[in-house]
Short mmCIF file of C-alpha atoms in Angstrom, two decimals:
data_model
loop_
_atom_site.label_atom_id
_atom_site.label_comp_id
_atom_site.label_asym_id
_atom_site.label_seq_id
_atom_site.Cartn_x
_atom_site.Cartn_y
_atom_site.Cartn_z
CA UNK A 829 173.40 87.45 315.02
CA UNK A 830 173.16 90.52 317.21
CA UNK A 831 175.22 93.48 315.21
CA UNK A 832 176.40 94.31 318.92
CA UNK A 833 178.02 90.86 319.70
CA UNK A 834 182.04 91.47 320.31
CA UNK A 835 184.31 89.21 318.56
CA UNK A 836 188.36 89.34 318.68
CA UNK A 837 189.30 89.97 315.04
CA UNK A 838 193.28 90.94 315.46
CA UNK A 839 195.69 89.68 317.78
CA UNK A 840 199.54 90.02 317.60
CA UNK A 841 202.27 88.49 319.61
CA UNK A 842 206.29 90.25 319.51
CA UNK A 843 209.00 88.71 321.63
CA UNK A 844 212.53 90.17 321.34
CA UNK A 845 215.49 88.51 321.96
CA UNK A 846 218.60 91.13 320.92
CA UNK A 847 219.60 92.99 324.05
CA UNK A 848 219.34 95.91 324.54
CA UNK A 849 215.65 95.75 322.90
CA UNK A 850 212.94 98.93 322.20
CA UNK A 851 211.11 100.37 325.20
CA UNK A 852 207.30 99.57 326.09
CA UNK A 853 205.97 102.43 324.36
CA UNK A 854 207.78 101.44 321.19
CA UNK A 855 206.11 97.81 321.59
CA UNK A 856 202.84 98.92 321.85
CA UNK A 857 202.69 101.13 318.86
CA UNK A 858 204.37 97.79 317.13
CA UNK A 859 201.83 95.30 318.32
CA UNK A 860 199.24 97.49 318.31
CA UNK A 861 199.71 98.26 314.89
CA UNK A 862 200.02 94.31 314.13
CA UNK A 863 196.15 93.91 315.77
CA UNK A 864 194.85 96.48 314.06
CA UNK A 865 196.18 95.46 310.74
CA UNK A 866 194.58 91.98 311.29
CA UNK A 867 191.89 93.63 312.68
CA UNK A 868 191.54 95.71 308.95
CA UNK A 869 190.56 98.38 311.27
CA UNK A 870 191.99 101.68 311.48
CA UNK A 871 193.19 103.37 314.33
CA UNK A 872 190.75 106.32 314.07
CA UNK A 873 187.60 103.92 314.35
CA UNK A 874 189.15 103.08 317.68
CA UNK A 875 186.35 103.21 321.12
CA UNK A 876 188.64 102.42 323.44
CA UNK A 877 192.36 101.70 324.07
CA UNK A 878 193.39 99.85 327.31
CA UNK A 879 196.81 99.39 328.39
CA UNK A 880 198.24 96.66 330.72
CA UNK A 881 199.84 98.16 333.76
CA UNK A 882 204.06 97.68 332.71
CA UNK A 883 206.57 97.31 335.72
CA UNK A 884 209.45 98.20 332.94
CA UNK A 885 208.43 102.20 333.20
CA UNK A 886 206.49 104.71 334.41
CA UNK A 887 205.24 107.13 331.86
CA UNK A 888 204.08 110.52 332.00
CA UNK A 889 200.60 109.81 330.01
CA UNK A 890 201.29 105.95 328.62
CA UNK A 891 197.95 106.24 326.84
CA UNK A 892 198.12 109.72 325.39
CA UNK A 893 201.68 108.67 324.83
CA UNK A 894 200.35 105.68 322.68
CA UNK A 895 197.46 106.68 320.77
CA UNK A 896 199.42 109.96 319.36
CA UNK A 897 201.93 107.33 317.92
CA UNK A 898 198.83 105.68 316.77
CA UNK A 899 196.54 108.90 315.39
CA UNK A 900 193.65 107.58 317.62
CA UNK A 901 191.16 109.83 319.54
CA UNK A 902 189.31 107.51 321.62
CA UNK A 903 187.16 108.60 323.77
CA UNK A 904 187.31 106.04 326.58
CA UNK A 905 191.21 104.63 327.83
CA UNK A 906 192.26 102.36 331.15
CA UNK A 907 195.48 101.65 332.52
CA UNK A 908 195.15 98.81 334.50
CA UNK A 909 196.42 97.71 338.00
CA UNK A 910 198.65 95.32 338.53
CA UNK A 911 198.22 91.54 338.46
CA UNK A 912 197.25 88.95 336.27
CA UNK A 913 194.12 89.32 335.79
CA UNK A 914 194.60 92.29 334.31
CA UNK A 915 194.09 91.83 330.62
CA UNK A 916 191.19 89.47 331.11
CA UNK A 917 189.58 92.07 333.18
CA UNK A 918 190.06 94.86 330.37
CA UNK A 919 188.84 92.08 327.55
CA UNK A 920 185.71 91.67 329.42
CA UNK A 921 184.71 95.76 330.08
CA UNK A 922 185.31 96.12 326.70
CA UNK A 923 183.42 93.33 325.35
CA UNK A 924 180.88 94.38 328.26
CA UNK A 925 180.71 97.81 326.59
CA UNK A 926 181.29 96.80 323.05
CA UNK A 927 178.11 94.41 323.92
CA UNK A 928 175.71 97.00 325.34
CA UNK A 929 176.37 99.61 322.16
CA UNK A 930 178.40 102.16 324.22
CA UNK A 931 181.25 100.92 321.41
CA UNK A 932 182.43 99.37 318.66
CA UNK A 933 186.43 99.15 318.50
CA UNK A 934 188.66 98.24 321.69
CA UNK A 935 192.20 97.84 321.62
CA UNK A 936 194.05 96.08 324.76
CA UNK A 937 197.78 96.24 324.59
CA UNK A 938 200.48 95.57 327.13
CA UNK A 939 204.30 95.46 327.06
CA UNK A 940 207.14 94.71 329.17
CA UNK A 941 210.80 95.47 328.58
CA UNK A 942 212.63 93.97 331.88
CA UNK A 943 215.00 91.92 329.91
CA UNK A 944 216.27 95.25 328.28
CA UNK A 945 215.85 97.36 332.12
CA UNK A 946 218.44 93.96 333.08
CA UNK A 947 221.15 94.37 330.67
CA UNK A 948 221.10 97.98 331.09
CA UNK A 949 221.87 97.13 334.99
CA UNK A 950 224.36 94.36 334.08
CA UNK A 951 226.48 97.62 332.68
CA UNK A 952 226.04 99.71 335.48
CA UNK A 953 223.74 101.83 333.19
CA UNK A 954 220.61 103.61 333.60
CA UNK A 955 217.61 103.45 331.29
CA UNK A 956 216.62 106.88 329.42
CA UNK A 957 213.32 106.30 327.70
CA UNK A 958 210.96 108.53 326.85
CA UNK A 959 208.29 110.72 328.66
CA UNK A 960 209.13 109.05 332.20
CA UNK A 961 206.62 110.18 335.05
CA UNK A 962 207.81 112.97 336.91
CA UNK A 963 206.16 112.68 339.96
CA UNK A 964 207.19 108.80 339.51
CA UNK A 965 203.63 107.83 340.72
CA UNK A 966 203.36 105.00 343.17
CA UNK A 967 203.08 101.92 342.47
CA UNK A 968 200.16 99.96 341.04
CA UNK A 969 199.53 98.09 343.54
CA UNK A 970 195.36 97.24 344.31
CA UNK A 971 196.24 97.31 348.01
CA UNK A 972 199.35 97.89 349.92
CA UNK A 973 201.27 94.55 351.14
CA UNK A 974 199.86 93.39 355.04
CA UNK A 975 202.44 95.44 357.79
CA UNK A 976 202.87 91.99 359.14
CA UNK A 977 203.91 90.11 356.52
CA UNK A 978 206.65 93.04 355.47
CA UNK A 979 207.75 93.37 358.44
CA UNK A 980 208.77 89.20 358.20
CA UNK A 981 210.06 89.49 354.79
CA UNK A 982 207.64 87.77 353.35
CA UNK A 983 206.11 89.65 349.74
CA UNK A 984 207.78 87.95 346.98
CA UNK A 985 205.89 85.67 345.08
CA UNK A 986 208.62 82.84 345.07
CA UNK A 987 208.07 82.74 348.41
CA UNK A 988 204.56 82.82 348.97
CA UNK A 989 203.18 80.19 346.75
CA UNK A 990 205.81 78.18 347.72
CA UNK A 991 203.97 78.83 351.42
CA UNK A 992 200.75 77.33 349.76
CA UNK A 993 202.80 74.77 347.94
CA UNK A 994 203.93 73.22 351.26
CA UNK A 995 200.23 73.82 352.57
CA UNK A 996 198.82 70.71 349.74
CA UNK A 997 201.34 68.06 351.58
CA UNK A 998 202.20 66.19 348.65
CA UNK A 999 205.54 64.90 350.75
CA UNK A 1000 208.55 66.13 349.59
CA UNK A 1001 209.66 63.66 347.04
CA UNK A 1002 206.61 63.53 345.60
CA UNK A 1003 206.24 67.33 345.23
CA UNK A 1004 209.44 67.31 343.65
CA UNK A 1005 208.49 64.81 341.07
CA UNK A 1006 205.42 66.09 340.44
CA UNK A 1007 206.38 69.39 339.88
CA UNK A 1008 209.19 68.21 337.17
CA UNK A 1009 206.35 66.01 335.35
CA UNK A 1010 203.78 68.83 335.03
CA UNK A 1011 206.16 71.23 333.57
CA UNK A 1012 208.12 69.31 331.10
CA UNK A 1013 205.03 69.31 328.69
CA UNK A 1014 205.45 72.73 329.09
CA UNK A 1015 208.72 73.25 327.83
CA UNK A 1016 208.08 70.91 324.56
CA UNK A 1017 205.35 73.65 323.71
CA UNK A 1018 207.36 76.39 324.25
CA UNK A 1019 209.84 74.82 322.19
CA UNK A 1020 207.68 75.25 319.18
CA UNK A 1021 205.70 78.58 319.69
CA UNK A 1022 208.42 81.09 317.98
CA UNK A 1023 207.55 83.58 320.61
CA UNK A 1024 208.55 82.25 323.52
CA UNK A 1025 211.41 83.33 325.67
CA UNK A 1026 212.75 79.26 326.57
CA UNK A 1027 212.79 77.73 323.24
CA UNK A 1028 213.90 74.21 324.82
CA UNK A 1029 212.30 70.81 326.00
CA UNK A 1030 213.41 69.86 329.45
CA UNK A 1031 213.06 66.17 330.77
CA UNK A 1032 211.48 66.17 334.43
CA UNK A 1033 214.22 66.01 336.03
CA UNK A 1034 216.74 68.69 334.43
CA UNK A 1035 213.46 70.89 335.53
CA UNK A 1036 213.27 70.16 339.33
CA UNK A 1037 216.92 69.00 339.82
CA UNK A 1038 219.25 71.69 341.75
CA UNK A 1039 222.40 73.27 339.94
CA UNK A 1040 224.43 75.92 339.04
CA UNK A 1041 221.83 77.03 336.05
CA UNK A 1042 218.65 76.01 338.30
CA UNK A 1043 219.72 77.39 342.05
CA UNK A 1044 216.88 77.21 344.52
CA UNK A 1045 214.91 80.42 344.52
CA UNK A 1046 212.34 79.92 346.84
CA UNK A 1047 212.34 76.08 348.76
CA UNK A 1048 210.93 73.66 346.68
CA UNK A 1049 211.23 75.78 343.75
CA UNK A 1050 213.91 75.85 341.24
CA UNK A 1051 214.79 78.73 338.26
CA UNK A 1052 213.49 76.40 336.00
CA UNK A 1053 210.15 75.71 337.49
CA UNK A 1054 209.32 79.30 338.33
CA UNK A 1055 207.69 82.34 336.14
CA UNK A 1056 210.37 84.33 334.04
CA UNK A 1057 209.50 88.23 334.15
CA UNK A 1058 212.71 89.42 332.46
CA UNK A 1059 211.97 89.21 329.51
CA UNK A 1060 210.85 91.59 326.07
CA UNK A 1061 207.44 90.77 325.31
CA UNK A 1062 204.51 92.51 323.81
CA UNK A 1063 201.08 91.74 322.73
CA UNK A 1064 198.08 93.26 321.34
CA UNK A 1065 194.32 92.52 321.11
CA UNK A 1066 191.44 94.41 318.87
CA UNK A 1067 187.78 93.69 319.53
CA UNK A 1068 185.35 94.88 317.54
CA UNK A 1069 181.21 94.70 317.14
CA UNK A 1070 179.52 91.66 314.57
CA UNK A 1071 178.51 94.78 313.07
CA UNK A 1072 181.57 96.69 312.62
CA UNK A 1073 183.87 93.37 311.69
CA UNK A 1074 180.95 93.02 308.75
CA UNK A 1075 181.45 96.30 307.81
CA UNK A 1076 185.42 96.72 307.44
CA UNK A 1077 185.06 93.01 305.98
CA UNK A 1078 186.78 90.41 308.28
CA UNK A 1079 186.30 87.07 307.68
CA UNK A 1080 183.42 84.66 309.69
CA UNK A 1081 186.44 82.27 310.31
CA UNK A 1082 188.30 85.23 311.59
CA UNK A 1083 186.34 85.97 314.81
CA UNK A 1084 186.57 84.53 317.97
CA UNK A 1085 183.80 85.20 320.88
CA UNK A 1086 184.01 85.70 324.43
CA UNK A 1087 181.11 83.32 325.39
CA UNK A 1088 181.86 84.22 328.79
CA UNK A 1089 183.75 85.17 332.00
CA UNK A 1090 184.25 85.29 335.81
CA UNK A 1091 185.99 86.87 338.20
CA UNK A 1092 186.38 86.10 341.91
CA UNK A 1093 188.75 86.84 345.25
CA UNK A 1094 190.71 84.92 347.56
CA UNK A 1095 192.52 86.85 350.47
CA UNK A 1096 194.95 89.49 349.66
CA UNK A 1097 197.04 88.34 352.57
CA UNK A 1098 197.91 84.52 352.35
CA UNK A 1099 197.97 84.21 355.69
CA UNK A 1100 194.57 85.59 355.74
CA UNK A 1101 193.49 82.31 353.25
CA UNK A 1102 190.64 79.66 354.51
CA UNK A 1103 192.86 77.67 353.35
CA UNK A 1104 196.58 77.74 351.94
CA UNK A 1105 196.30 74.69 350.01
CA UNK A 1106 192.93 75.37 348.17
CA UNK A 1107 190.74 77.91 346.66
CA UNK A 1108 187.00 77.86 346.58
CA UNK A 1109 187.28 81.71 344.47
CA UNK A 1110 188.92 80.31 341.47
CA UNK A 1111 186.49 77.41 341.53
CA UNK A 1112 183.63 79.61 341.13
CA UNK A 1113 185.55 81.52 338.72
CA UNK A 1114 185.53 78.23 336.54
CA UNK A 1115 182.31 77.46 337.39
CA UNK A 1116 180.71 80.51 336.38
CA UNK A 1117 182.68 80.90 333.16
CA UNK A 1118 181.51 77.49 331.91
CA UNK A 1119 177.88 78.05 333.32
CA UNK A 1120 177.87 81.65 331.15
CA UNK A 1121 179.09 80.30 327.99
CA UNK A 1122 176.68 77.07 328.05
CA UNK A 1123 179.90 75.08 327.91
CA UNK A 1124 181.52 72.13 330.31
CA UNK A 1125 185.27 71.60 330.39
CA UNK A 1126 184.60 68.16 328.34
CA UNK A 1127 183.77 70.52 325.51
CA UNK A 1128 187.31 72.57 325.55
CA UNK A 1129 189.72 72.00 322.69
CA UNK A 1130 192.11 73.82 324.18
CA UNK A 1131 193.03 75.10 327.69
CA UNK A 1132 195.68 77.32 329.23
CA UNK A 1133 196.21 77.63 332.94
CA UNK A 1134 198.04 79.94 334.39
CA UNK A 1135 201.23 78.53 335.06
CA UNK A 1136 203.56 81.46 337.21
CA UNK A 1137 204.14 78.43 340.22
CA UNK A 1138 203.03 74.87 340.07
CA UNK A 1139 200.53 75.45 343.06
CA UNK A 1140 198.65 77.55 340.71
CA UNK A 1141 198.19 74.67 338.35
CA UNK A 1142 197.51 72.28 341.02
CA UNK A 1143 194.92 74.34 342.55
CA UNK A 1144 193.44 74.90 339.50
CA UNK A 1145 193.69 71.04 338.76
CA UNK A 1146 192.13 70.07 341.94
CA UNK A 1147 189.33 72.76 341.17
CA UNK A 1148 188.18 71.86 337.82
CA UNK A 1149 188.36 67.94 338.55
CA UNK A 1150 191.38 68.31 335.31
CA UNK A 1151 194.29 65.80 335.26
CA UNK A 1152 197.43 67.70 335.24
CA UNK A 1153 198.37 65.00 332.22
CA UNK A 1154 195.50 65.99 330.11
CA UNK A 1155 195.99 64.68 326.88
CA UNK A 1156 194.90 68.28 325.31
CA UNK A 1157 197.57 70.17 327.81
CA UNK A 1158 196.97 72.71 329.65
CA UNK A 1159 198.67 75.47 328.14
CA UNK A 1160 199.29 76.64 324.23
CA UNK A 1161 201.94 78.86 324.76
CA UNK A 1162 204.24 76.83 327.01
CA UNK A 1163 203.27 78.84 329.82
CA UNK A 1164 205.02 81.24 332.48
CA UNK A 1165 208.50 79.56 332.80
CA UNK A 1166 209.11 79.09 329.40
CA UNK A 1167 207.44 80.94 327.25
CA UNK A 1168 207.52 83.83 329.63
CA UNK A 1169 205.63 85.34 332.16
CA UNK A 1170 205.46 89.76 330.99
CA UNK A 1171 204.82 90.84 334.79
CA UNK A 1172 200.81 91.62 334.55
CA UNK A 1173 200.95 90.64 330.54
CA UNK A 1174 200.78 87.16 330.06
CA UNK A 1175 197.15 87.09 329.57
CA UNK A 1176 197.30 88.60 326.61
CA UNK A 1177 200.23 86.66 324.91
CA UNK A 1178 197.77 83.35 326.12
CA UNK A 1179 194.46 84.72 324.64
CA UNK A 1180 196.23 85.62 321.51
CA UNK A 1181 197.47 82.38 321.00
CA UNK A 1182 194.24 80.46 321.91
CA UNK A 1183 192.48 82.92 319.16
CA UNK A 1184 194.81 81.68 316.48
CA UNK A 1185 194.43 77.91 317.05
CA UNK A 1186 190.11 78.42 317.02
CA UNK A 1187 190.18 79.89 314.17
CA UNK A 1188 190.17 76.39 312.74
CA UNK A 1189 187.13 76.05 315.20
CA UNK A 1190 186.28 74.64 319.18
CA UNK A 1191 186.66 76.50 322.14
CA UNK A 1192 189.40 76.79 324.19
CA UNK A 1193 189.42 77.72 327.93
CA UNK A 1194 191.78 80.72 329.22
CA UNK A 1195 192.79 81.61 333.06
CA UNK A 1196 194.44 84.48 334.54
CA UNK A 1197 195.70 84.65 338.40
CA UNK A 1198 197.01 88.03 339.65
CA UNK A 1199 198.97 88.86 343.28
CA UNK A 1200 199.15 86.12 345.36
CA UNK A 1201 197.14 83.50 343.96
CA UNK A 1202 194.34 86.49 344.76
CA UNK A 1203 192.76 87.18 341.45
CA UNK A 1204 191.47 84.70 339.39
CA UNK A 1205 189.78 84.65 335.90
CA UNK A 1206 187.80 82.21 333.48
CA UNK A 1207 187.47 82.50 330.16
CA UNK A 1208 185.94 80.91 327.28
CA UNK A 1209 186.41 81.68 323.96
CA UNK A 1210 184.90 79.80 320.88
CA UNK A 1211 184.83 80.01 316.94
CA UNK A 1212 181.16 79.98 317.53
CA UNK A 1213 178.93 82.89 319.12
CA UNK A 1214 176.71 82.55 322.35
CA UNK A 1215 176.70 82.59 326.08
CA UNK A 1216 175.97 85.17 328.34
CA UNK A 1217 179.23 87.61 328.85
CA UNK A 1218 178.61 88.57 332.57
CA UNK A 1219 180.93 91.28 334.10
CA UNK A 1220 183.34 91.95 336.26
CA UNK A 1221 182.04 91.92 339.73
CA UNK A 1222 183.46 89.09 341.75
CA UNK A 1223 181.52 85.72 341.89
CA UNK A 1224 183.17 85.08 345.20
CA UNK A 1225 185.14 86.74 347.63
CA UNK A 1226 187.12 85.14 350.24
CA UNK A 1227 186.26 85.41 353.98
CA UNK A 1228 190.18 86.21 355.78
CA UNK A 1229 191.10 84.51 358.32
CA UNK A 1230 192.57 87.02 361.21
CA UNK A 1231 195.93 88.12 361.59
CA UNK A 1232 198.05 88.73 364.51
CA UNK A 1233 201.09 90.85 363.71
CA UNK A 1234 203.36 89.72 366.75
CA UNK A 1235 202.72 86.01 368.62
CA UNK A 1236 205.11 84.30 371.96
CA UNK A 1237 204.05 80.67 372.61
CA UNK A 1238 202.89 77.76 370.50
CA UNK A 1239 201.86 77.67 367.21
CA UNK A 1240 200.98 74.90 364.36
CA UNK A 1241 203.18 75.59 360.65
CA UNK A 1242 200.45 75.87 358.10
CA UNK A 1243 202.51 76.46 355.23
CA UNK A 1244 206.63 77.11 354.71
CA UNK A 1245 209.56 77.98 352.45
CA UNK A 1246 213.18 78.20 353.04
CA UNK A 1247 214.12 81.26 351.26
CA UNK A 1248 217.59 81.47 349.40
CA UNK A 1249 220.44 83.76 348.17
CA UNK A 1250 221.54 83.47 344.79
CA UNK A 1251 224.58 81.67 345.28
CA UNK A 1252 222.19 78.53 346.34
CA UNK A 1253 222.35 79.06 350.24
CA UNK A 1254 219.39 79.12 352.57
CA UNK A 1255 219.45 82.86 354.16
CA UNK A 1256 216.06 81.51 356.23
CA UNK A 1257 212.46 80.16 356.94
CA UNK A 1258 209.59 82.15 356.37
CA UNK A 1259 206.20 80.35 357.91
CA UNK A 1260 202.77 80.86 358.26
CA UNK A 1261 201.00 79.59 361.59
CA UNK A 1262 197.46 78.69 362.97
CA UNK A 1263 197.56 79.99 366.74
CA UNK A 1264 195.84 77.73 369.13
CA UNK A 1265 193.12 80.44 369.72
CA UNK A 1266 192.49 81.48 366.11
CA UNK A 1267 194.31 83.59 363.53
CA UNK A 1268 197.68 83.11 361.65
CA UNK A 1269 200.74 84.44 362.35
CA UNK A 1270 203.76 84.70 360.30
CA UNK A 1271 207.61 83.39 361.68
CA UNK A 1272 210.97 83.55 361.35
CA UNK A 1273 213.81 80.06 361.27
CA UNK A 1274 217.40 81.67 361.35
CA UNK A 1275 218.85 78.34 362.99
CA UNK A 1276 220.75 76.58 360.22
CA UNK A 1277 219.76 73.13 361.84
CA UNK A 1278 216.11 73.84 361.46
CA UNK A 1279 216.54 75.31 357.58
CA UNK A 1280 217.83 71.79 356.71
CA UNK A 1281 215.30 70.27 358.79
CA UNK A 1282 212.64 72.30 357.61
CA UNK A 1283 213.80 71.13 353.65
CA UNK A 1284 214.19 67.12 354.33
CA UNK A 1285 211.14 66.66 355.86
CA UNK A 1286 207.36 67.95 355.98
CA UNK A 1287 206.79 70.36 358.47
CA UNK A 1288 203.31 71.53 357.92
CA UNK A 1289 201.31 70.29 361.07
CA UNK A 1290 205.02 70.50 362.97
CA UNK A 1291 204.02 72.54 366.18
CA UNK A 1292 206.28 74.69 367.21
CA UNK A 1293 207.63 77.94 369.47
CA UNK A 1294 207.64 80.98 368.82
CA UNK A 1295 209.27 83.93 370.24
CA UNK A 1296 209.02 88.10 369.59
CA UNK A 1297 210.42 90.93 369.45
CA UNK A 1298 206.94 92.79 369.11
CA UNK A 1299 207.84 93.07 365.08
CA UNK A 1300 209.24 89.65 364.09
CA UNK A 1301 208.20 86.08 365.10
CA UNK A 1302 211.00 83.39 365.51
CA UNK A 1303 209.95 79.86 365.77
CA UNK A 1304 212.26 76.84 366.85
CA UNK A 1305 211.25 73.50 367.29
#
């Protein structure tokens, strides 16, 4: 074997459930520490050290901040963006690098600390960690939300893949039950990994039925069916060189291997989207994953799809020809809504986990989605070396489809949701259009009537009417 071939020889997993709980920076130095004790590598041979862009707080210097904890010096350090895809994309430079002999040691780390930010709120107090950014910089955002779709509201997540949940037409009832049956497999893994944050089976239907502890969020979604990013949650990852891991003595059934990755693009806008209810970016993502590590999905003993909505499974479903009932299941964590969903983290917490169960050998497929069903990534990861690594340039980016900020007249609803407040009730409809002479526009339902309509029936393909104000849209129908 090549001394230069990269192979994950630590990972470590920390989820903390007494509120209030340590701050990010306090997490990393524990997981990190965790990894690199697996790893039998000491923090001085460190290359690299990557950290996961963390909504919980903005510090000064968060890798300086780190690696002093640590008593690293490494000479090359990243702080993602944020999304998703994040800790995939930082795995793959450094294997990249690790690969072509610019390195030997790379640590990837990421923490989150919303649960603790939450309770903190819940007593009208303020957070005082340490080293906190002063200028707060802005935030990590790739690109800045479309004008048009902030001026209608419409940025949340809940709400947009809800949008492109509407946009597959599965009928209502059938959506619903769906939904309820693809989770609850979910839930019985989370109820045995001891770090998730929902350590609890759910049948189908306590998952997708409405209620005082699962209020609508974002029409058809419930709580229970949607990505948890409150919570404490840290993980750590340390790659290393064939070379080095023979040298500092780690195991041959203690490396994993990258046998290889993709990256690829849909529209940053989901109006912009060919199409809301599909994604030809995270099928070549797949594709080109499986192509670079010689693999097909047949051969994957393990898979984990990432799981923040349902339309992200069922896309990813419908692109990799995968039955949603699986017999292997598609995740080994319990996924986003149960096991918990670390704002750009979960990546890590999934590709830690894979890593322990191929250690007893197979490969295992791992996929990352960042934004709004955006970013995608494909991985593969074995117990056996090969492939062909790739990089990080995108194996497909998205042509947009135009957008008109302000539309009068008819208009055909693409995709919909029915946002609502947190006591349960609708505040209003947020759609996306196809205009009869091109382009999508976003609108506005504030009639009550149409809310209720809009929820008992399908209305992608309704047309309908729209009127402006020359910033928001307002359809009726």
């Amino acid at each position: 074997m090549d001394p230069r071939t990269p192979c994950l020889v630590g990972a470590a997993q920390l989820t903390v459930r007494d509120q209030p709980g340590p701050e990010p920076l306090s997490l990393w130095e524990t997981v990190a520490r965790q990894a690199l004790s697996e790893a039998r590598l000491p923090a001085a041979r460190l290359d690299s050290v990557q950290i996961v862009y963390t909504d919980s707080w903005q510090y000064d210097d968060p890798i300086g901040r780190l690696v002093e904890r640590l008593g690293a010096a490494p000479r090359h350090r990243t702080y993602s963006r944020v999304g998703g895809t994040a800790p995939q994309q930082l795995i793959g430079a450094a294997a990249g690098r690790i690969a072509a002999g610019q390195m030997e040691a790379a640590l990837v780390v990421g923490a989150e600390a919303l649960a603790t930010r939450r309770a903190f709120r819940r007593e009208g107090e303020r957070v005082a960690w340490s080293h906190p950014a002063d200028p707060k910089p802005p935030y990590g955002w790739e690109r800045e939300p479309d004008p048009a779709a902030l001026a209608h509201e419409l940025f949340l997540p809940v709400h947009t893949y809800a949008i492109m949940e509407t946009a597959l037409r599965l009928g209502i009832a059938e959506e619903r039950a769906s939904r309820g049956e693809l989770f609850a497999p979910f839930t019985e893994v989370a109820a045995v990994n001891p770090h998730a944050w929902h350590r609890a089976a759910h049948t189908p239907s306590e998952l997708v039925t409405p209620g005082p502890d699962n209020r609508l969020v974002g029409w058809p979604y419930t709580k229970k069916t949607v990505a948890v990013m409150e919570v404490d949650q840290a993980a750590a990852l340390a790659l290393v060189s064939s070379g080095l891991a023979d040298r500092l003595g780690v195991p041959l059934d203690r490396r994993i291997y990258l046998r290889g990755w993709a990256y690829a693009e849909d529209t940053w806008e989901v109006a912009a989207r060919p199409s809301l209810g599909s994604s030809a970016a995270l099928g070549a993502a797949a594709s080109t994953a499986f192509e670079r590590a010689g693999l097909g999905l047949d051969d994957m003993a393990a898979m984990d799809v990432y799981s923040c909505f349902a339309v992200a499974v069922r896309m990813a479903c419908d692109a990799l020809g995968l039955d949603p009932l699986d017999r292997r299941g598609l995740t080994v964590t319990g996924g986003l809504p149960y096991a918990g969903g670390p704002a750009s983290g979960y990546v890590l917490h999934s590709t830690a986990t894979m890593a322990g169960l191929l250690r007893d050998g197979g490969h295992g497929l791992v996929s990352g989605v960042g934004m709004h069903l955006t970013k995608h990534t494909y991985a593969v990861w074995s117990s056996e070396p090969g492939g062909t690594l790739g990089d990080g340039r995108p194996v497909h980016t998205a042509e947009p489809v135009p957008i008109v900020s302000s539309c009068a007249g008819r208009a055909t609803v693409a995709g919909y949701t029915v946002a609502h407040e947190r006591d349960g009730s609708p505040s209003k409809g947020l759609l996306v259009v196809d205009l009869p002479e091109g382009g999508r526009t976003h609108a506005w339902v504030l009639r009550p009537e149409l809310m209720a309509d809009a929820m008992e029936r399908g209305l992608v393909g309704e047309r309908v009417m729209l009127t402006t104000d020359g910033k928001v849209n307002v359809a009726v129908w």
